[in-house]
RNA sequence: AGUCCCCUAGCUCAGUUGGUUAGAGCGCUACCUUGACACGGUAGAGGUCAGCGGUUCGAGUCCGCUGGGGACUACCA
């Protein structure tokens, strides 16, 4: 990696991200770095944003997803990929309509006062405001998305794709219109799909009601949690084999209040004879199972609850117009008065409500549009099973299969105003036309046509997002040809069914290819105690607040280092911890730059053989880190990659290497030539570290790097480091590990024996051969500096009374002045020895065990033997320290 | 009810195909304002890896059971 640097200026004393983050982003955008280059030589990498709803501000979950996307995008871009990240927003049908509706309510208006056209105009105004706000927030995060390609699901281009898909699926018989039982939200007054229903466990009253058997004094007792639906009962069902009711099958019961005669039917599917009384009331118009039972027995469907959640005329004059829950009370009162009320018990069951508004769902018969799902699901299942698409973490695949293998047809029509209006045209003679272009008149009978008023489920357009945003259905669209299929999809697991599954289905159906190869599902951001964040709990963290407080880089790094695919516990203290790391990077760079000259050139020209062991060591460690970061990122282990960087930069570069070059840089040791080499290596390590860190911390790395003055105009278009075998140096690592351990041992003994940092000792090292002896002589200045010694002597006599130890295979002795040893110190020393003795005993036993020697791999036996020898030697030394 | 996941230091978590002395961050203790950083440095305390049983020369890691927690899907009159 040849590179040139000309130090431009020093860093500010303090790290103050607010001073440069926005400026850098503007520079990147102005330079066009977010837009892919037109270079056919480069492999491409493309990814689409999970389009945020235009309902409002982004929350911490958005910050997470977009940070993870940005890390991959920046990593790929620096790694030479022609990278496209498509940004955009979703019109979010119900959610957005609700919000604008609510605003109108505050003004004392309703959408009906405005009318459809005016209302939709209002929503567009809202959208313009919020799409901008969302972009601003992503900008603050440092998202390297290509804003010249920003998309919106209701844009003409995407709307055309939506219409094309609708028409095609209709023509292929996969979209149909039918009167069927759907999930109805009485508050939003629209049908919703199965996935939009959220189930919550609740304890309700299970009420027994006695239905008198017609022309008899017997009565059948049913049990229900929804007494008001009895008004819509059109049968009572028992199990065909239930002896208790054999004689009543085929007879009639008299439905109380309504005073209708309804049949007693036998149904083995609906009725579990062991539950309750074994008798079930059947309300085909308001319950899924009853609906299907009704179809089996050809029962009338009596709709007693209307679209507004109020009782209909069919419920009887006394009930018409009454809210469904009011009606329940009234029914119970009347039944009680008639003595037809039985036992009332608690029953814990699941109740479905609309995820967007919380209203209890009313299963309702309704004329709606559906997508036949099975022909779409089959290939989508196959794509994941065959590995064409991989899902990470893999455990989600089971959930995916489970759902896909059992999905029902998808209700796609919504009784809303905000969304893609269904391109179906009806004429008074009952003909329906579905075409790409609006028909002037009915093609069959030339009668005037009117367009369907329903709009499509928001997720219908989202399902096309990876290709509609790239220009599809125009097969020749340049972006489609270059960037489709996309490479990866990063999103929350909560929209696996809503979005991911449907994109796979639609992508396969319409482009013949999986819309992406890899899916990474990130976890939920929770608070530090693992609790879900919610406004009511007051534990919500607003990403923008965090950016304002500590900068985008600290937030991004905190999110990344916790992103393993599981839920992420996030708290202020955690973010603080990683903002300290950003601060550390700033200060370490500042130190390095204080000692780098302005005329450094082409550090790659250093002859590696001329480097000292210390320098070969840090380059070797850096190389290992480089290798690990690339590897971890390639399999979605953001946490591993971030951890590797954290420990390399702080634990090795700052804590050891910088301390080790200080004597040379500050002129306390070595000559001018040595100083030059040290500077170049320092620069090289800093440069590579910044590049490695850049995808995680784009701002701080750029700010420092620009001041370092590299040849590339920006770190974000500089090459990402890759591991180079030439930098590996196991021997340097072995020796430096020993040096570090010796320093730590001296410090440890100093502290344990109650000496102060000012007390200096003499250290004696026994080297095994001349080469090692020379090495320790060369680094003696380092040991003296970092371990605070008076001198280091090689292979000398061990003075009587010196503290002895064996460190990484090297016997050492520390000459300590006389000092009274406290009982605590003795106790500690004894415990240390005891621990080693225990371990040695276990090893001794293991190494005479023939089974172990026979079965264990040679490598394992060898390390055990080596450890045994070392422990024996070390114990010998330690026992002399009294 | 089914499927999946989790239980490792005070807290939150990492521990790849079973193999040296189980790690990190935060928190805690003691000492240190040493020329980049007190958002710092040095040293340290703290773990019967939920429990029981099994497989194995060897289990935090594999299998079974029990207990506790969570997620998703389906359904319950």
PDB file of N, CA, C and O in Angstrom, chain A residues 612 669 773-782:
ATOM      1  N   UNK A 612      13.407  -2.374  13.956  1.00  0.00           N
ATOM      2  CA  UNK A 612      13.684  -2.973  15.247  1.00  0.00           C
ATOM      3  C   UNK A 612      12.541  -3.910  15.615  1.00  0.00           C
ATOM      4  O   UNK A 612      11.436  -3.804  15.082  1.00  0.00           O
ATOM      5  N   UNK A 669      16.775   8.122  23.671  1.00  0.00           N
ATOM      6  CA  UNK A 669      17.458   6.897  23.264  1.00  0.00           C
ATOM      7  C   UNK A 669      17.570   6.850  21.747  1.00  0.00           C
ATOM      8  O   UNK A 669      16.681   7.284  21.034  1.00  0.00           O
ATOM      9  N   UNK A 773      20.010 -12.635  24.158  1.00  0.00           N
ATOM     10  CA  UNK A 773      20.726 -11.735  25.065  1.00  0.00           C
ATOM     11  C   UNK A 773      20.913 -10.377  24.389  1.00  0.00           C
ATOM     12  O   UNK A 773      20.686  -9.319  24.996  1.00  0.00           O
ATOM     13  N   UNK A 774      21.269 -10.404  23.108  1.00  0.00           N
ATOM     14  CA  UNK A 774      21.419  -9.151  22.370  1.00  0.00           C
ATOM     15  C   UNK A 774      20.107  -8.392  22.301  1.00  0.00           C
ATOM     16  O   UNK A 774      20.071  -7.169  22.430  1.00  0.00           O
ATOM     17  N   UNK A 775      19.044  -9.155  22.076  1.00  0.00           N
ATOM     18  CA  UNK A 775      17.733  -8.511  22.009  1.00  0.00           C
ATOM     19  C   UNK A 775      17.421  -7.780  23.308  1.00  0.00           C
ATOM     20  O   UNK A 775      17.045  -6.607  23.299  1.00  0.00           O
ATOM     21  N   UNK A 776      17.614  -8.480  24.430  1.00  0.00           N
ATOM     22  CA  UNK A 776      17.278  -7.834  25.707  1.00  0.00           C
ATOM     23  C   UNK A 776      18.212  -6.664  26.002  1.00  0.00           C
ATOM     24  O   UNK A 776      17.813  -5.691  26.609  1.00  0.00           O
ATOM     25  N   UNK A 777      19.470  -6.774  25.538  1.00  0.00           N
ATOM     26  CA  UNK A 777      20.367  -5.638  25.713  1.00  0.00           C
ATOM     27  C   UNK A 777      19.834  -4.429  24.920  1.00  0.00           C
ATOM     28  O   UNK A 777      19.817  -3.309  25.390  1.00  0.00           O
ATOM     29  N   UNK A 778      19.323  -4.727  23.678  1.00  0.00           N
ATOM     30  CA  UNK A 778      18.800  -3.650  22.834  1.00  0.00           C
ATOM     31  C   UNK A 778      17.569  -2.972  23.439  1.00  0.00           C
ATOM     32  O   UNK A 778      17.343  -1.788  23.218  1.00  0.00           O
ATOM     33  N   UNK A 779      16.748  -3.755  24.106  1.00  0.00           N
ATOM     34  CA  UNK A 779      15.515  -3.159  24.652  1.00  0.00           C
ATOM     35  C   UNK A 779      15.642  -2.812  26.134  1.00  0.00           C
ATOM     36  O   UNK A 779      14.653  -2.468  26.774  1.00  0.00           O
ATOM     37  N   UNK A 780      16.862  -2.903  26.661  1.00  0.00           N
ATOM     38  CA  UNK A 780      17.049  -2.614  28.087  1.00  0.00           C
ATOM     39  C   UNK A 780      16.551  -1.214  28.433  1.00  0.00           C
ATOM     40  O   UNK A 780      15.892  -1.013  29.449  1.00  0.00           O
ATOM     41  N   UNK A 781      16.799  -0.261  27.524  1.00  0.00           N
ATOM     42  CA  UNK A 781      16.370   1.127  27.784  1.00  0.00           C
ATOM     43  C   UNK A 781      14.854   1.208  27.981  1.00  0.00           C
ATOM     44  O   UNK A 781      14.326   2.018  28.739  1.00  0.00           O
ATOM     45  N   UNK A 782      14.181   0.310  27.257  1.00  0.00           N
ATOM     46  CA  UNK A 782      12.722   0.250  27.279  1.00  0.00           C
ATOM     47  C   UNK A 782      12.234  -0.310  28.613  1.00  0.00           C
ATOM     48  O   UNK A 782      11.317   0.234  29.243  1.00  0.00           O
TER      49      UNK A 782
END
